[in-house]
């Protein structure tokens, strides 16, 4: 029992670390974009991550079937397009604001799964969607000048939609294929397409300033490769609902770090929007099951306390 508790504790700490690293990725991306184009940054990030994952999981790449390669490429397509929309959108908006807008993908997933698998979302998903729309209005609309929705907002919501599609196809294909092989293939696909793009457009350059290169390497090593590996290992020792609560802190860390490191200024309305979206994320991911569990535990403990008196 003591061993299980220690494993659960280390799993929680690991997931907090993953959420923190993912949140810091918005800051690193914003800084890196001062030194290179969005697609060049993606080339560096995914090249580093794919080379590392390919080396670590090289045994999983033996005897790959055509179906596995195809599945990995489909997943890689959604990964590439989601990050492309995110990186381009980040040029027009605050990193902290983008952290929360990107996190709305968890609310979109059940509805995309509904469209693909005809599995209707429950009432919590519909409530979460309504909460998300309210939060988006508070976060993106500048009420002082009327309706204002900038390109960064639109691209980031497109990123959230594409990443939600990525989550759905990963869920489908990972049941049929080796998940580690799929990971290597999708990262490799994103790296190759990013490289092809910068070569064709003339954006490719090796003259990247040191600060930009450091941020790019940080994104590839920590925010992509190690974060994925940490999440995979940690979730062996905890349930998905508990993990979802902790990982949803990514948006919180992203906003806080953006304010602390980048000096971004959040208005009260934007803060309320972030808070509302976070409530929507918790509703969609956890269905408030942890409150139900706490209530039942309290109810069960009450008779014993009365008896003691």
Coordinates of C-alpha atoms in Angstrom, one line a residue, residues 41-281:
X41 CA 10.6 27.1 -35.3
X42 CA 8.4 24.1 -36.0
X43 CA 11.2 22.6 -38.1
X44 CA 13.7 22.9 -35.2
X45 CA 11.2 21.7 -32.6
X46 CA 9.9 18.6 -34.5
X47 CA 13.3 17.6 -35.9
X48 CA 14.8 17.5 -32.4
X49 CA 11.8 15.6 -31.0
X50 CA 11.6 13.1 -33.8
X51 CA 15.3 12.3 -33.8
X52 CA 15.2 11.7 -30.0
X53 CA 12.0 9.6 -30.1
X54 CA 13.3 7.7 -33.1
X55 CA 16.5 6.8 -31.2
X56 CA 14.7 5.9 -27.9
X57 CA 12.0 3.9 -29.6
X58 CA 13.9 2.5 -32.5
X59 CA 13.0 -1.1 -31.6
X60 CA 9.3 -0.2 -32.1
X61 CA 10.1 0.8 -35.7
X62 CA 11.1 -2.7 -36.8
X63 CA 8.7 -4.4 -39.2
X64 CA 6.4 -1.5 -39.6
X65 CA 3.2 -2.2 -41.6
X66 CA 1.8 0.1 -44.3
X67 CA -1.3 0.6 -42.1
X68 CA 0.8 1.8 -39.2
X69 CA 2.8 4.2 -41.4
X70 CA -0.5 5.5 -42.9
X71 CA -2.0 6.0 -39.4
X72 CA 1.1 7.8 -38.1
X73 CA 1.0 10.1 -41.1
X74 CA -2.7 10.9 -40.6
X75 CA -2.0 11.8 -36.9
X76 CA 1.1 13.7 -38.0
X77 CA -1.0 15.8 -40.4
X78 CA -3.3 17.0 -37.6
X79 CA -0.3 17.6 -35.3
X80 CA 1.5 19.7 -38.0
X81 CA -1.6 21.8 -39.0
X82 CA -2.5 22.4 -35.3
X83 CA 1.0 23.6 -34.4
X84 CA 1.2 25.7 -37.6
X85 CA -2.0 27.5 -36.7
X86 CA -0.8 28.0 -33.2
X87 CA 2.7 29.3 -34.1
X88 CA 1.3 31.7 -36.7
X89 CA -1.5 32.9 -34.4
X90 CA 1.0 33.5 -31.6
X91 CA 2.5 36.4 -33.6
X92 CA -0.7 38.4 -33.1
X93 CA -1.6 37.7 -29.5
X94 CA -0.5 37.3 -25.9
X95 CA 1.1 34.0 -25.0
X96 CA -1.0 33.7 -21.9
X97 CA -4.2 34.3 -23.7
X98 CA -3.3 31.7 -26.3
X99 CA -2.7 29.1 -23.5
X100 CA -6.3 29.3 -22.5
X101 CA -7.7 29.4 -26.0
X102 CA -5.7 26.3 -27.0
X103 CA -7.0 24.5 -23.9
X104 CA -10.5 24.6 -25.2
X105 CA -9.6 21.6 -27.4
X106 CA -10.6 19.3 -24.5
X107 CA -14.2 20.6 -24.7
X108 CA -14.3 20.1 -28.5
X109 CA -13.1 16.4 -28.4
X110 CA -16.4 14.8 -27.4
X111 CA -18.3 16.6 -30.2
X112 CA -15.8 15.6 -32.8
X113 CA -15.9 12.0 -31.5
X114 CA -19.7 12.2 -31.8
X115 CA -19.4 13.2 -35.5
X116 CA -16.9 10.3 -36.2
X117 CA -18.2 7.5 -34.0
X118 CA -21.9 8.6 -33.4
X119 CA -21.3 8.5 -29.7
X120 CA -23.4 11.3 -28.2
X121 CA -21.7 13.5 -25.5
X122 CA -23.3 13.6 -22.0
X123 CA -24.9 16.6 -20.4
X124 CA -21.6 17.7 -18.8
X125 CA -20.0 18.1 -22.3
X126 CA -22.9 20.3 -23.4
X127 CA -22.7 22.4 -20.2
X128 CA -18.9 22.7 -20.7
X129 CA -19.4 23.9 -24.3
X130 CA -21.8 26.6 -23.1
X131 CA -19.3 27.7 -20.4
X132 CA -16.5 27.7 -23.0
X133 CA -18.4 30.0 -25.3
X134 CA -19.0 32.4 -22.4
X135 CA -15.3 32.3 -21.5
X136 CA -14.3 32.9 -25.1
X137 CA -16.5 35.9 -25.3
X138 CA -14.9 37.4 -22.2
X139 CA -11.3 36.5 -23.3
X140 CA -11.4 37.6 -27.0
X141 CA -13.9 40.4 -27.4
X142 CA -12.8 43.9 -26.5
X143 CA -16.1 45.4 -25.2
X144 CA -14.6 48.9 -25.1
X145 CA -14.5 49.1 -28.9
X146 CA -17.3 46.7 -29.7
X147 CA -16.9 43.3 -31.3
X148 CA -13.2 42.6 -32.0
X149 CA -11.8 39.2 -33.0
X150 CA -8.2 39.3 -34.3
X151 CA -6.5 36.8 -36.6
X152 CA -4.5 35.4 -33.6
X153 CA -7.8 34.5 -31.9
X154 CA -9.2 32.8 -35.0
X155 CA -6.0 30.9 -35.7
X156 CA -5.7 29.7 -32.1
X157 CA -9.3 28.4 -32.1
X158 CA -8.5 26.6 -35.4
X159 CA -5.4 25.1 -33.6
X160 CA -7.7 23.9 -30.7
X161 CA -10.1 22.3 -33.3
X162 CA -7.2 20.6 -35.1
X163 CA -5.6 19.4 -31.9
X164 CA -9.0 18.0 -30.8
X165 CA -9.1 16.1 -34.1
X166 CA -5.5 14.9 -33.3
X167 CA -6.6 13.6 -30.0
X168 CA -9.6 11.7 -31.6
X169 CA -7.5 10.1 -34.3
X170 CA -4.8 9.1 -31.7
X171 CA -7.5 7.5 -29.6
X172 CA -8.7 5.5 -32.6
X173 CA -5.4 4.4 -34.1
X174 CA -3.6 3.7 -30.8
X175 CA -5.9 0.8 -30.2
X176 CA -4.9 -0.8 -33.5
X177 CA -1.2 0.1 -33.7
X178 CA 1.9 0.5 -31.4
X179 CA 1.5 3.9 -29.8
X180 CA 5.3 4.5 -29.6
X181 CA 5.7 3.8 -33.3
X182 CA 2.8 6.1 -34.0
X183 CA 4.5 8.8 -31.9
X184 CA 7.8 8.6 -33.8
X185 CA 6.0 8.6 -37.2
X186 CA 3.8 11.6 -36.4
X187 CA 6.7 13.6 -35.1
X188 CA 8.8 12.6 -38.2
X189 CA 5.9 13.6 -40.5
X190 CA 5.6 17.0 -38.8
X191 CA 9.4 17.5 -39.0
X192 CA 9.6 16.6 -42.7
X193 CA 6.6 18.7 -43.8
X194 CA 7.9 21.7 -41.8
X195 CA 11.4 21.3 -43.4
X196 CA 9.9 21.0 -46.9
X197 CA 7.9 24.2 -46.4
X198 CA 10.8 26.3 -45.2
X199 CA 13.0 25.0 -48.1
X200 CA 10.3 25.7 -50.7
X201 CA 9.5 29.2 -49.3
X202 CA 13.2 30.2 -48.7
X203 CA 12.6 30.5 -45.0
X204 CA 15.2 27.9 -44.1
X205 CA 18.2 29.3 -42.3
X206 CA 21.1 28.1 -40.2
X207 CA 21.8 31.6 -39.0
X208 CA 19.5 31.4 -35.9
X209 CA 20.5 33.6 -33.0
X210 CA 21.5 31.7 -29.9
X211 CA 18.5 32.8 -27.8
X212 CA 16.1 31.5 -30.6
X213 CA 18.1 28.3 -30.9
X214 CA 18.0 27.7 -27.2
X215 CA 14.2 28.2 -27.1
X216 CA 13.7 25.9 -30.1
X217 CA 15.8 23.2 -28.5
X218 CA 13.9 23.6 -25.3
X219 CA 10.6 23.2 -27.1
X220 CA 11.8 20.1 -29.0
X221 CA 13.5 18.3 -26.0
X222 CA 11.3 19.3 -23.0
X223 CA 8.0 20.5 -24.3
X224 CA 7.6 17.8 -27.0
X225 CA 9.7 14.7 -26.4
X226 CA 10.2 14.6 -22.6
X227 CA 6.7 15.9 -21.8
X228 CA 5.1 13.2 -23.9
X229 CA 7.3 10.5 -22.3
X230 CA 6.6 11.9 -18.8
X231 CA 2.8 11.9 -19.4
X232 CA 2.9 8.3 -20.7
X233 CA 4.8 7.0 -17.7
X234 CA 2.9 9.0 -15.1
X235 CA -0.5 7.9 -16.3
X236 CA 0.4 4.3 -15.6
X237 CA 0.0 5.1 -11.9
X238 CA -3.1 7.3 -11.9
X239 CA -6.6 7.4 -13.4
X240 CA -7.3 9.6 -16.5
X241 CA -9.8 11.9 -14.6
X242 CA -7.2 12.7 -12.0
X243 CA -4.5 13.2 -14.7
X244 CA -6.9 15.5 -16.6
X245 CA -7.3 17.8 -13.6
X246 CA -3.6 18.2 -13.2
X247 CA -2.8 18.5 -16.9
X248 CA -5.4 21.2 -17.3
X249 CA -3.1 23.4 -15.2
X250 CA -1.1 23.9 -18.4
X251 CA -3.3 26.9 -19.3
X252 CA -2.8 28.4 -15.8
X253 CA 1.0 27.9 -15.9
X254 CA 1.1 29.4 -19.4
X255 CA -0.7 32.5 -18.4
X256 CA 1.2 33.0 -15.1
X257 CA 4.6 32.5 -16.8
X258 CA 3.6 34.9 -19.6
X259 CA 2.8 37.6 -17.1
X260 CA 6.0 36.9 -15.0
X261 CA 8.5 36.4 -17.8
X262 CA 7.1 38.3 -20.8
X263 CA 5.4 41.1 -18.7
X264 CA 2.1 40.6 -20.4
X265 CA -0.8 42.7 -19.1
X266 CA -4.1 40.8 -18.5
X267 CA -7.2 42.9 -18.1
X268 CA -9.9 42.0 -15.5
X269 CA -12.2 40.8 -18.3
X270 CA -9.5 38.5 -19.8
X271 CA -8.8 37.1 -16.3
X272 CA -12.5 36.3 -15.9
X273 CA -12.6 34.7 -19.4
X274 CA -9.6 32.5 -18.4
X275 CA -11.3 31.5 -15.2
X276 CA -14.6 30.6 -16.9
X277 CA -12.8 28.6 -19.6
X278 CA -10.9 26.7 -16.8
X279 CA -14.2 25.9 -15.2
X280 CA -15.4 24.6 -18.5
X281 CA -12.3 22.4 -18.9

